Short mmCIF file of C-alpha atoms in Angstrom, two decimals:
data_model
loop_
_atom_site.label_atom_id
_atom_site.label_comp_id
_atom_site.label_asym_id
_atom_site.label_seq_id
_atom_site.Cartn_x
_atom_site.Cartn_y
_atom_site.Cartn_z
CA MET A 752 -9.66 16.11 0.06
CA LYS A 753 -9.90 14.70 3.58
CA THR A 754 -7.21 12.03 3.55
CA ASN A 755 -6.32 9.36 6.07
CA LYS A 756 -3.09 8.89 4.17
CA ILE A 757 -1.13 11.52 2.26
CA ALA A 758 -0.85 10.67 -1.44
CA ARG A 759 2.87 11.01 -1.88
CA LYS A 760 5.77 9.50 -3.75
CA ALA A 761 9.20 8.28 -2.69
CA ALA A 762 12.31 9.61 -4.38
CA SER A 763 12.66 7.00 -7.14
CA THR A 764 10.51 7.80 -10.21
CA GLU A 765 12.52 6.32 -13.04
CA LYS A 766 10.09 3.42 -13.60
CA LEU A 767 7.09 5.70 -14.16
CA PRO A 768 5.90 6.81 -17.61
CA PRO A 769 6.17 10.51 -18.50
CA GLY A 770 3.49 12.77 -17.04
CA LEU A 771 2.76 14.49 -13.76
CA LYS A 772 4.24 12.65 -10.79
CA ILE A 773 3.04 13.30 -7.26
CA GLU A 774 6.22 12.84 -5.26
CA PHE A 775 7.50 12.55 -1.73
CA PRO A 776 9.64 15.52 -0.72
CA LYS A 777 13.11 14.01 -0.68
CA GLY A 778 13.65 15.10 2.91
CA LEU A 779 11.00 12.62 4.05
CA VAL A 780 13.00 9.63 2.79
CA GLY A 781 15.40 8.66 5.56
CA ASN A 782 17.81 5.80 6.19
CA LYS A 783 17.73 2.56 4.22
CA SER A 784 17.44 -0.86 5.83
CA THR A 785 16.49 -4.46 5.08
CA MET A 786 13.34 -6.42 5.79
CA TYR A 787 15.37 -8.64 8.12
CA ASP A 788 16.54 -5.76 10.33
CA ALA A 789 13.13 -4.05 10.21
CA PHE A 790 11.43 -7.27 11.34
CA LEU A 791 13.84 -7.55 14.27
CA GLU A 792 12.90 -4.01 15.31
CA CYS A 793 9.19 -4.88 15.02
CA ALA A 794 9.73 -7.95 17.20
CA ALA A 795 11.40 -5.85 19.88
CA LYS A 796 8.42 -3.44 19.92
CA GLN A 797 5.98 -6.36 20.07
CA GLY A 798 7.86 -8.11 22.85
CA ASP A 799 8.67 -11.08 20.60
CA PHE A 800 11.88 -13.05 20.61
CA LYS A 801 14.42 -12.49 17.85
CA ASP A 802 14.13 -16.15 16.80
CA TYR A 803 10.40 -15.74 16.22
CA ALA A 804 10.97 -12.69 13.99
CA ILE A 805 13.45 -14.74 11.96
CA GLU A 806 10.87 -17.54 11.64
CA LEU A 807 8.32 -15.05 10.33
CA ILE A 808 10.61 -13.52 7.75
CA ARG A 809 11.51 -17.00 6.51
CA LEU A 810 7.84 -17.45 5.61
CA LEU A 811 7.97 -14.57 3.13
CA LEU A 812 8.58 -15.18 -0.55
CA GLN A 813 11.99 -14.08 -1.76
CA ASP A 814 10.96 -10.88 -3.55
CA LEU A 815 9.29 -9.61 -0.38
CA LYS A 816 12.35 -10.44 1.69
CA GLU A 817 14.56 -8.51 -0.71
CA THR A 818 12.40 -5.46 -1.43
CA SER A 819 13.70 -1.99 -0.55
CA VAL A 820 13.07 -0.73 2.99
CA TRP A 821 13.50 2.88 4.12
CA PHE A 822 12.56 5.16 7.01
CA ASP A 823 9.72 7.64 6.53
CA ASN A 824 10.78 10.73 8.46
CA LEU A 825 7.24 12.15 8.50
CA THR A 826 5.44 9.16 10.06
CA GLU A 827 8.55 7.69 11.71
CA LEU A 828 7.80 4.29 10.20
CA TRP A 829 9.90 1.83 8.25
CA ARG A 830 8.30 1.33 4.84
CA TYR A 831 8.82 -1.29 2.14
CA GLU A 832 8.08 -1.15 -1.58
CA TYR A 833 5.48 -3.65 -2.72
CA GLY A 834 2.42 -1.85 -4.08
CA VAL A 835 1.37 -0.47 -7.47
CA THR A 836 1.05 3.11 -8.69
CA TYR A 837 -2.31 4.71 -9.35
CA ASP A 838 -2.08 5.49 -13.04
CA ARG A 839 -5.62 5.75 -14.44
CA LEU A 840 -5.84 9.41 -13.55
CA PRO A 841 -6.40 12.63 -15.55
CA GLU A 842 -3.62 14.27 -17.57
CA GLU A 843 -1.16 11.35 -17.31
CA THR A 844 -0.82 11.78 -13.56
CA PHE A 845 0.74 9.02 -11.46
CA ILE A 846 0.57 8.62 -7.70
CA SER A 847 3.08 6.40 -5.97
CA GLY A 848 3.02 6.97 -2.24
CA THR A 849 1.49 5.00 0.59
CA ASN A 850 -0.23 2.89 -2.08
CA VAL A 851 3.24 1.56 -2.98
CA TYR A 852 5.26 1.90 0.24
CA PHE A 853 3.62 0.10 3.17
CA PRO A 854 4.56 0.12 6.88
CA VAL A 855 6.74 -2.86 7.80
CA ASP A 856 5.07 -3.16 11.20
CA GLU A 857 1.68 -3.81 9.55
CA LEU A 858 3.20 -6.61 7.48
CA TYR A 859 4.84 -8.03 10.60
CA VAL A 860 1.65 -8.02 12.69
CA SER A 861 -0.44 -9.40 9.81
CA LEU A 862 2.03 -12.23 9.29
CA LYS A 863 2.14 -12.93 13.02
CA ILE A 864 -1.68 -13.18 13.19
CA ALA A 865 -1.76 -15.48 10.16
CA ASP A 866 0.97 -17.67 11.66
CA LYS A 867 -0.87 -18.05 14.97
CA ARG A 868 -4.49 -18.18 13.79
CA LEU A 869 -4.60 -19.89 10.39
CA LYS A 870 -4.42 -23.57 9.59
CA ARG A 871 -1.34 -24.72 7.73
CA ASP A 872 -2.99 -24.87 4.30
CA GLN A 873 -4.62 -21.48 4.88
CA LEU A 874 -1.28 -19.97 5.89
CA LEU A 875 0.38 -21.24 2.72
CA LYS A 876 -2.42 -19.74 0.63
CA PHE A 877 -2.14 -16.47 2.55
CA LEU A 878 1.61 -16.30 1.85
CA GLU A 879 1.05 -16.99 -1.84
CA ARG A 880 -1.59 -14.25 -2.08
CA LEU A 881 0.80 -11.78 -0.44
CA SER A 882 3.02 -12.00 -3.52
CA ASN A 883 0.34 -10.33 -5.70
CA ARG A 884 1.33 -6.65 -5.66
CA GLU A 885 -2.11 -5.48 -6.80
CA LYS A 886 -3.83 -7.27 -3.92
CA HIS A 887 -0.98 -7.17 -1.41
CA TYR A 888 -2.50 -4.69 1.04
CA ASP A 889 -5.95 -6.30 0.71
CA VAL A 890 -4.40 -9.53 1.99
CA ILE A 891 -2.50 -7.81 4.80
CA PHE A 892 -5.60 -5.98 6.05
CA GLU A 893 -7.64 -9.19 6.15
CA MET A 894 -5.78 -10.03 9.36
CA ARG A 895 -6.48 -6.67 11.05
CA PRO A 896 -9.84 -7.57 12.72
CA ILE A 897 -8.27 -10.48 14.60
CA LYS A 898 -5.42 -8.39 16.07
CA ASN A 899 -6.94 -8.08 19.55
CA VAL A 900 -9.38 -11.00 19.62
CA LYS A 901 -8.83 -13.09 22.74
CA SER A 902 -7.38 -16.56 22.27
CA ASN A 903 -10.35 -18.22 23.98
CA LEU A 904 -12.64 -17.27 21.09
CA GLN A 905 -12.94 -19.67 18.17
CA ILE A 906 -11.66 -18.16 14.93
CA ASN A 907 -12.56 -19.52 11.49
CA TYR A 908 -11.05 -18.09 8.30
CA GLU A 909 -12.57 -18.18 4.79
CA VAL A 910 -15.69 -19.94 6.03
CA SER A 911 -18.13 -21.52 3.59
CA GLY A 912 -21.77 -22.39 4.16
CA LEU A 913 -22.69 -19.26 6.11
CA GLY A 914 -23.77 -17.15 3.17
CA ILE A 915 -25.44 -17.44 -0.21
CA GLY A 916 -24.42 -20.27 -2.55
CA ASN A 917 -20.77 -21.32 -2.54
CA THR A 918 -19.44 -17.97 -1.31
CA ASN A 919 -16.93 -17.69 1.54
CA CYS A 920 -16.96 -15.17 4.38
CA ASP A 921 -13.55 -13.95 5.51
CA TRP A 922 -14.06 -14.51 9.23
CA GLN A 923 -16.28 -16.16 11.81
CA VAL A 924 -15.68 -15.40 15.49
CA LYS A 925 -17.53 -17.63 17.96
CA LYS A 926 -17.93 -18.32 21.66
CA LYS A 927 -21.07 -19.65 23.33
CA VAL A 928 -23.76 -17.11 22.38
CA ILE A 929 -21.42 -15.01 20.17
CA ASN A 930 -21.42 -15.77 16.43
CA ILE A 931 -19.98 -12.94 14.29
CA VAL A 932 -19.54 -13.37 10.54
CA PHE A 933 -18.01 -10.70 8.30
CA ASP A 934 -15.92 -9.79 5.28
CA VAL A 935 -12.92 -7.45 5.21
CA LYS A 936 -12.59 -4.85 2.46
CA ASN A 937 -9.74 -2.54 1.48
CA ARG A 938 -11.42 0.19 -0.56
CA THR A 939 -9.48 2.62 -2.79
CA LYS A 940 -12.19 3.96 -5.09
CA SER A 941 -13.06 6.97 -2.89
CA LEU A 942 -9.47 8.22 -3.10
CA ILE A 943 -9.25 7.62 -6.85
CA GLU A 944 -12.50 9.51 -7.50
CA HIS A 945 -11.29 12.42 -5.36
CA MET A 946 -8.00 12.59 -7.23
CA LYS A 947 -9.84 12.64 -10.56
CA GLN A 948 -11.73 15.72 -9.36
CA ILE A 949 -8.70 17.44 -7.87
CA ILE A 950 -5.85 16.83 -10.32
CA PRO A 951 -6.98 19.12 -13.20
CA GLY A 952 -7.31 22.03 -10.78
CA LEU A 953 -3.95 21.28 -9.15
CA ASN A 954 -2.28 21.30 -12.55
CA ARG A 955 -3.66 24.80 -13.17
CA GLY A 956 -2.72 26.18 -9.77
CA VAL A 957 -6.24 26.27 -8.33
CA ALA A 958 -6.25 26.45 -4.54
CA ASN A 959 -8.81 25.12 -2.06
CA ILE A 960 -10.34 22.44 -4.26
CA LEU A 961 -13.13 20.67 -2.41
CA PRO A 962 -14.24 17.38 -3.98
CA LEU A 963 -17.72 15.96 -3.75
CA PRO A 964 -18.55 13.57 -0.89
CA PRO A 965 -17.54 9.97 -1.62
CA ASN A 966 -20.29 7.59 -2.67
CA PRO A 967 -20.85 5.23 0.29
CA ALA A 968 -22.18 2.55 -2.07
CA ASP A 969 -18.56 2.01 -3.18
CA LEU A 970 -17.67 0.82 0.33
CA PHE A 971 -20.41 -1.81 0.40
CA LYS A 972 -20.06 -3.24 -3.10
CA ASN A 973 -20.74 -7.02 -3.14
CA VAL A 974 -21.31 -7.14 0.63
CA GLU A 975 -25.02 -7.95 0.60
CA ASN A 976 -24.62 -10.48 -2.23
CA LYS A 977 -22.84 -12.90 0.10
CA LEU A 978 -25.17 -12.79 3.08
CA LYS A 979 -28.46 -14.39 3.94
CA GLU A 980 -31.08 -12.63 6.04
CA LYS A 981 -30.38 -13.51 9.67
CA CYS A 982 -31.42 -12.46 13.15
CA PHE A 983 -28.35 -10.77 14.67
CA LEU A 984 -28.81 -12.74 17.91
CA ARG A 985 -28.14 -15.97 16.00
CA GLN A 986 -25.59 -14.73 13.46
CA LEU A 987 -24.24 -11.18 13.68
CA GLN A 988 -23.20 -10.14 10.15
CA GLY A 989 -21.32 -7.21 8.68
CA VAL A 990 -18.23 -5.80 7.02
CA TRP A 991 -14.89 -4.38 8.20
CA ILE A 992 -13.53 -1.66 5.90
CA HIS A 993 -10.29 0.20 5.31
CA THR A 994 -10.49 3.33 3.17
CA ASP A 995 -7.81 5.84 2.18
CA ILE A 996 -9.83 9.01 2.81
CA LYS A 997 -12.27 10.33 5.37
CA GLU A 998 -15.76 9.31 4.34
CA SER A 999 -18.80 11.59 4.65
CA GLU A 1000 -20.32 10.83 8.05
CA ASP A 1001 -23.82 11.93 7.06
CA GLU A 1002 -23.86 10.14 3.69
CA LEU A 1003 -22.47 7.00 5.27
CA ASN A 1004 -25.06 6.95 8.03
CA LEU A 1005 -27.93 7.53 5.60
CA PHE A 1006 -26.74 4.77 3.27
CA PHE A 1007 -26.26 2.27 6.09
CA GLN A 1008 -29.64 2.98 7.64
CA ASN A 1009 -31.75 3.34 4.48
CA LYS A 1010 -30.10 1.47 1.60
CA LEU A 1011 -28.61 -1.71 3.03
CA ASN A 1012 -30.73 -4.72 3.92
CA ARG A 1013 -31.07 -4.47 7.71
CA LYS A 1014 -31.42 -8.24 8.06
CA LYS A 1015 -28.25 -8.94 6.08
CA VAL A 1016 -25.84 -6.23 7.20
CA HIS A 1017 -26.03 -5.63 10.94
CA PHE A 1018 -22.82 -3.63 11.29
CA ALA A 1019 -19.99 -1.87 9.48
CA ILE A 1020 -16.60 -0.98 10.98
CA LEU A 1021 -14.13 1.52 9.49
CA SER A 1022 -10.58 1.35 10.83
CA ASP A 1023 -6.88 1.18 10.12
CA TRP A 1024 -4.40 -0.75 12.29
CA GLU A 1025 -4.95 1.39 15.38
CA ASP A 1026 -7.49 0.36 18.02
CA ASP A 1027 -10.07 3.07 17.31
CA ALA A 1028 -12.85 2.66 14.74
CA PHE A 1029 -16.01 4.24 13.35
CA ILE A 1030 -18.80 1.75 14.04
CA LEU A 1031 -22.20 1.64 12.36
CA VAL A 1032 -24.78 -0.68 13.93
CA ARG A 1033 -28.48 -1.48 14.00
CA ASN A 1034 -28.68 -1.18 17.79
CA MET A 1035 -26.51 -0.51 20.83
CA LEU A 1036 -26.31 -4.16 21.87
CA ILE A 1037 -24.50 -4.95 18.62
CA LYS A 1038 -22.06 -2.09 19.22
CA SER A 1039 -21.32 -3.35 22.72
CA ILE A 1040 -20.64 -6.88 21.44
CA LEU A 1041 -18.31 -5.60 18.72
CA LYS A 1042 -16.35 -3.29 21.00
CA ARG A 1043 -15.79 -6.05 23.57
CA THR A 1044 -14.97 -8.78 21.06
CA PHE A 1045 -12.49 -6.76 18.99
CA CYS A 1046 -11.24 -4.44 21.76
CA LEU A 1047 -12.27 -1.30 19.89
CA THR A 1048 -12.75 2.27 21.01
CA GLU A 1049 -15.12 4.54 19.10
CA SER A 1050 -13.66 7.28 16.92
CA LYS A 1051 -14.67 9.69 14.17
CA ARG A 1052 -11.15 9.78 12.76
CA PHE A 1053 -12.37 8.01 9.61
CA VAL A 1054 -15.28 10.33 8.78
CA THR A 1055 -15.94 14.05 8.35
CA ARG A 1056 -18.86 16.46 7.99
CA GLU A 1057 -16.83 19.05 6.08
CA TYR A 1058 -17.93 18.07 2.57
CA VAL A 1059 -20.29 20.47 0.82
#
């Protein structure tokens, strides 16, 4: 399995049902902290004032403010507990790792973007959606594309009237001749399908298990359904994706070029919170626009050619 994140579990397992538990080695769980102190540290790294960090943490609902925070010795990140375990896996296996314990700095930056870019009613809705543990990281990652967008560009969130019917698109970024419309997706199915293939062998001590390539169709589910056919020069359309494993570069390219409607989906971006991304486009002009607008560098960190 070619993972972007290691499927691993923190020390506490008492809330899980009996069965195989994929755990963090205890040595990886470092010092404990609070969301308040972790936010102050994030502010210092971001060059923000302490008072602003306090304002941001006041926006959070109480259970998020009070959740457990601890230092991950492997990644050297402060993590907080607010996700859900993966439990629909073979042989009563449960995974509770980075799907449950998220980096505090990603929450901080996401909240900062929402505070600065969203209208008041949108911000309140964003904060309410953050409280849903099953969708928590989906909501956080929605803010990722706007992280490096310059302030002189017009940003519209949850925009209606640009797609089919009464659907909303997550973002519209505009300035003069630029008009970029896209959705943001946090996809977990590739990881789940890999674990279903791997777990039975792991339980029997089989080494070097190589799963099948992920199905790229899972990344683009419901993307085309929202979008009308458009000329990219008038409305550049696409999707921004986060996935927990390395996707198959060849399968992904073939699907993008041959299966998706070229007039509906002009680009696809795979990234995490870093500034590099794997970018699929219909032509090089589109790639240039995307890289400049979102301050991206190209990377193959999110794909591999090592699947059979």
